[in-house]
Amino acid sequence: MDKEELIKLVTKRVIEKMKDYDTHKVPIGVSNRHVHVSRQDLDILYGKEYELTRKGDLKQPGQFASNETVTIRGPKGEFERVRILGPVRKQSQVEVSKTDSFRLGIRPLIKESGDLKETPGLDLIGPKGIVSLSNGAIVALRHIHMTPAQADDFGLKDKDMVEVETFGERRGVLGEVLVRVSDQFALEMHVDVDEANAFSLSNGDHVIIRKER
């Protein structure tokens, strides 16, 4: 193979890689510790029939960061001013990183949001009262939100597990990424702060889906 043919081959592969990136890229959303609360628990924390007030919209339709915060307390320590995300849910849930769990003194499992079986509890402390959760603290399983149309484009379905490739100074591969499909979602991959720091990821960065398991 002469020099000209080699240049053509390399150029072709670079173009193919760029097309693959454009077709399969997914924006990143970095998720700091936060709380979802039930209607009943919000009544205790902030008062009867209190309504969350909107600080800013999140990328997922209908979801928002509220102005309201709570203190989350574990057996060994606590974090103050942990933001509540709205709207209210059927069951309260606390999402923390593995690093957070050391300070709190708990051993949360890596779980899909909403799967709270066999998870540890925490105290939620609000301005009006305290809620002692018997369970509900998790390290959220990294996941990608997408619409049914986007899932079709990717050749994926709800609950699939995929790998994604990151780029930059700490380029690498993240495995065991859960695919979540709904017409109520917007395309976005959620990672926690530990994962973001490990791969030097920030909000708005992009990854690409490498393969389906």
Coordinates of C-alpha atoms in Angstrom, one line a residue:
M1 CA 0.0 0.0 0.0
D2 CA 1.5 3.3 -1.1
K3 CA 1.4 6.6 0.9
E4 CA -1.6 8.0 -1.1
E5 CA -3.7 4.8 -0.6
L6 CA -2.9 4.8 3.1
I7 CA -4.0 8.5 3.5
K8 CA -7.3 7.6 1.7
L9 CA -7.9 4.7 4.0
V10 CA -7.2 6.7 7.1
T11 CA -9.4 9.5 5.9
K12 CA -12.2 7.1 5.1
R13 CA -12.1 5.5 8.6
V14 CA -12.1 9.0 10.3
I15 CA -15.1 10.0 8.3
E16 CA -16.9 6.8 9.2
K17 CA -16.1 7.3 12.9
M18 CA -17.4 10.9 12.8
K19 CA -20.7 9.7 11.2
D20 CA -21.0 7.1 13.8
Y21 CA -20.5 9.7 16.5
D22 CA -23.0 12.1 15.1
T23 CA -25.6 9.3 14.7
H24 CA -25.1 7.7 18.2
K25 CA -24.1 10.6 20.4
V26 CA -25.9 11.1 23.7
P27 CA -25.7 14.2 25.9
I28 CA -24.6 13.9 29.5
G29 CA -26.4 15.1 32.6
V30 CA -24.4 14.9 35.8
S31 CA -26.7 14.2 38.8
N32 CA -25.6 15.5 42.2
R33 CA -27.2 14.1 45.4
H34 CA -30.9 14.9 45.5
V35 CA -34.2 13.9 47.0
H36 CA -37.6 12.9 45.6
V37 CA -40.5 13.1 48.1
S38 CA -44.0 11.8 48.3
R39 CA -47.0 14.0 49.0
Q40 CA -47.3 12.6 52.5
D41 CA -43.6 13.2 53.3
L42 CA -43.7 16.7 51.9
D43 CA -46.6 17.6 54.2
I44 CA -44.4 16.6 57.1
L45 CA -41.3 18.3 55.9
Y46 CA -42.8 21.6 54.8
G47 CA -46.3 21.7 56.1
K48 CA -49.8 20.4 55.1
E49 CA -50.6 20.8 51.4
Y50 CA -47.3 22.6 50.7
E51 CA -46.4 22.9 47.0
L52 CA -42.9 22.7 45.7
T53 CA -41.7 25.9 44.0
R54 CA -39.8 25.8 40.7
K55 CA -36.2 26.9 40.7
G56 CA -35.4 25.6 37.2
D57 CA -36.5 23.0 34.6
L58 CA -34.6 19.8 34.1
K59 CA -34.1 18.3 30.6
Q60 CA -36.6 15.6 31.2
P61 CA -40.1 16.9 30.4
G62 CA -42.1 17.9 33.5
Q63 CA -39.2 17.5 35.9
F64 CA -37.8 20.4 37.8
A65 CA -35.3 21.4 40.5
S66 CA -37.2 23.1 43.3
N67 CA -36.2 25.9 45.6
E68 CA -36.9 23.6 48.6
T69 CA -34.1 21.6 50.3
V70 CA -33.7 19.2 53.2
T71 CA -31.0 17.9 55.3
I72 CA -30.3 14.1 54.8
R73 CA -28.9 12.4 57.9
G74 CA -27.4 9.0 58.3
P75 CA -25.9 7.1 61.2
K76 CA -22.5 8.9 60.9
G77 CA -23.1 12.2 59.2
E78 CA -25.3 14.5 57.2
F79 CA -25.6 16.8 54.2
E80 CA -27.4 20.0 54.4
R81 CA -29.4 21.8 51.7
V82 CA -30.0 18.8 49.5
R83 CA -32.3 19.8 46.7
I84 CA -35.8 18.3 46.2
L85 CA -36.7 17.5 42.6
G86 CA -40.3 17.8 41.5
P87 CA -43.0 16.8 41.0
V88 CA -43.8 14.7 44.0
R89 CA -43.7 10.9 43.7
K90 CA -45.5 8.0 45.1
Q91 CA -42.6 7.1 47.3
S92 CA -39.7 9.2 48.7
Q93 CA -36.2 8.4 47.4
V94 CA -32.7 9.7 48.1
E95 CA -30.0 9.5 45.4
V96 CA -26.4 9.8 46.6
S97 CA -23.0 8.9 45.3
K98 CA -20.8 6.1 46.7
T99 CA -18.5 8.8 48.2
D100 CA -21.5 10.4 49.9
S101 CA -22.5 7.1 51.5
F102 CA -19.2 7.0 53.4
R103 CA -19.9 10.3 55.2
L104 CA -23.5 9.3 55.8
G105 CA -22.5 5.9 57.2
I106 CA -24.9 3.8 55.0
R107 CA -24.4 1.1 52.3
P108 CA -26.7 1.9 49.5
L109 CA -27.2 -0.5 46.6
I110 CA -26.7 0.5 43.0
K111 CA -30.4 0.5 41.8
E112 CA -32.6 1.7 39.1
S113 CA -34.7 4.6 40.2
G114 CA -37.9 3.4 41.9
D115 CA -36.5 0.0 42.9
L116 CA -36.1 0.5 46.6
K117 CA -36.2 -3.1 47.8
E118 CA -33.7 -3.9 50.5
T119 CA -32.2 -0.3 50.4
P120 CA -31.2 1.6 53.6
G121 CA -33.1 4.5 55.0
L122 CA -32.2 8.0 56.1
D123 CA -33.7 10.9 58.0
L124 CA -35.0 13.8 56.0
I125 CA -35.1 17.0 58.0
G126 CA -37.2 19.9 56.8
P127 CA -38.3 23.2 58.3
K128 CA -41.5 21.8 59.7
G129 CA -40.6 18.2 60.6
I130 CA -38.5 15.1 60.2
V131 CA -39.3 12.0 58.1
S132 CA -37.4 8.8 59.0
L133 CA -37.3 6.7 55.9
S134 CA -37.1 2.9 56.5
N135 CA -35.6 2.5 53.0
G136 CA -35.1 4.6 49.9
A137 CA -31.4 5.5 49.7
I138 CA -29.7 4.4 46.5
V139 CA -26.8 5.0 44.2
A140 CA -28.6 5.4 40.9
L141 CA -27.7 2.9 38.2
R142 CA -26.3 4.9 35.3
H143 CA -28.9 5.1 32.5
I144 CA -29.9 6.7 29.3
H145 CA -33.4 8.3 28.8
M146 CA -34.7 8.1 25.2
T147 CA -38.0 8.2 23.3
P148 CA -39.4 5.2 21.4
A149 CA -38.3 6.8 18.1
Q150 CA -34.8 7.3 19.3
A151 CA -34.7 3.8 20.6
D152 CA -35.7 2.5 17.1
D153 CA -32.9 4.6 15.6
F154 CA -30.4 3.1 18.0
G155 CA -31.8 -0.4 17.6
L156 CA -32.6 -0.6 21.3
K157 CA -35.5 -1.3 23.6
D158 CA -36.5 -0.5 27.1
K159 CA -34.3 -2.2 29.8
D160 CA -31.5 -3.0 27.4
M161 CA -28.0 -2.7 28.8
V162 CA -25.3 -1.0 26.7
E163 CA -21.8 0.3 26.8
V164 CA -20.9 3.9 26.1
E165 CA -17.6 5.5 25.1
T166 CA -16.5 8.8 26.6
F167 CA -14.0 11.3 25.1
G168 CA -11.4 13.8 26.3
E169 CA -8.5 13.6 28.8
R170 CA -10.0 10.6 30.7
R171 CA -11.5 8.8 27.7
G172 CA -12.9 5.4 28.5
V173 CA -15.8 3.0 28.4
L174 CA -18.8 2.8 30.8
G175 CA -20.5 -0.5 30.9
E176 CA -23.8 -1.7 32.4
V177 CA -25.7 1.4 31.2
L178 CA -29.5 0.9 31.5
V179 CA -31.7 2.0 28.6
R180 CA -35.0 3.6 29.6
V181 CA -37.6 4.3 26.9
S182 CA -40.7 6.4 27.2
D183 CA -42.5 9.0 25.1
Q184 CA -42.2 11.2 28.2
F185 CA -38.4 11.2 28.0
A186 CA -35.7 13.4 26.3
L187 CA -32.4 11.9 25.1
E188 CA -29.9 12.1 28.0
M189 CA -27.5 9.9 29.9
H190 CA -27.4 10.4 33.7
V191 CA -24.3 9.7 35.7
D192 CA -23.5 10.6 39.3
V193 CA -20.7 12.9 40.4
D194 CA -18.3 10.1 41.1
E195 CA -18.7 8.8 37.6
A196 CA -18.4 12.2 36.1
N197 CA -15.2 13.0 38.0
A198 CA -13.7 9.6 37.1
F199 CA -14.2 10.3 33.3
S200 CA -13.9 14.1 33.5
L201 CA -17.5 14.6 32.3
S202 CA -19.6 17.7 32.5
N203 CA -23.2 18.6 31.7
G204 CA -23.6 18.9 28.0
D205 CA -20.7 16.6 27.1
H206 CA -21.5 13.8 24.7
V207 CA -20.9 10.0 24.7
I208 CA -21.6 7.5 22.1
I209 CA -23.3 4.1 22.5
R210 CA -20.8 1.4 21.6
K211 CA -22.8 -1.8 21.5
E212 CA -25.8 -3.6 22.9
R213 CA -25.3 -6.5 25.3

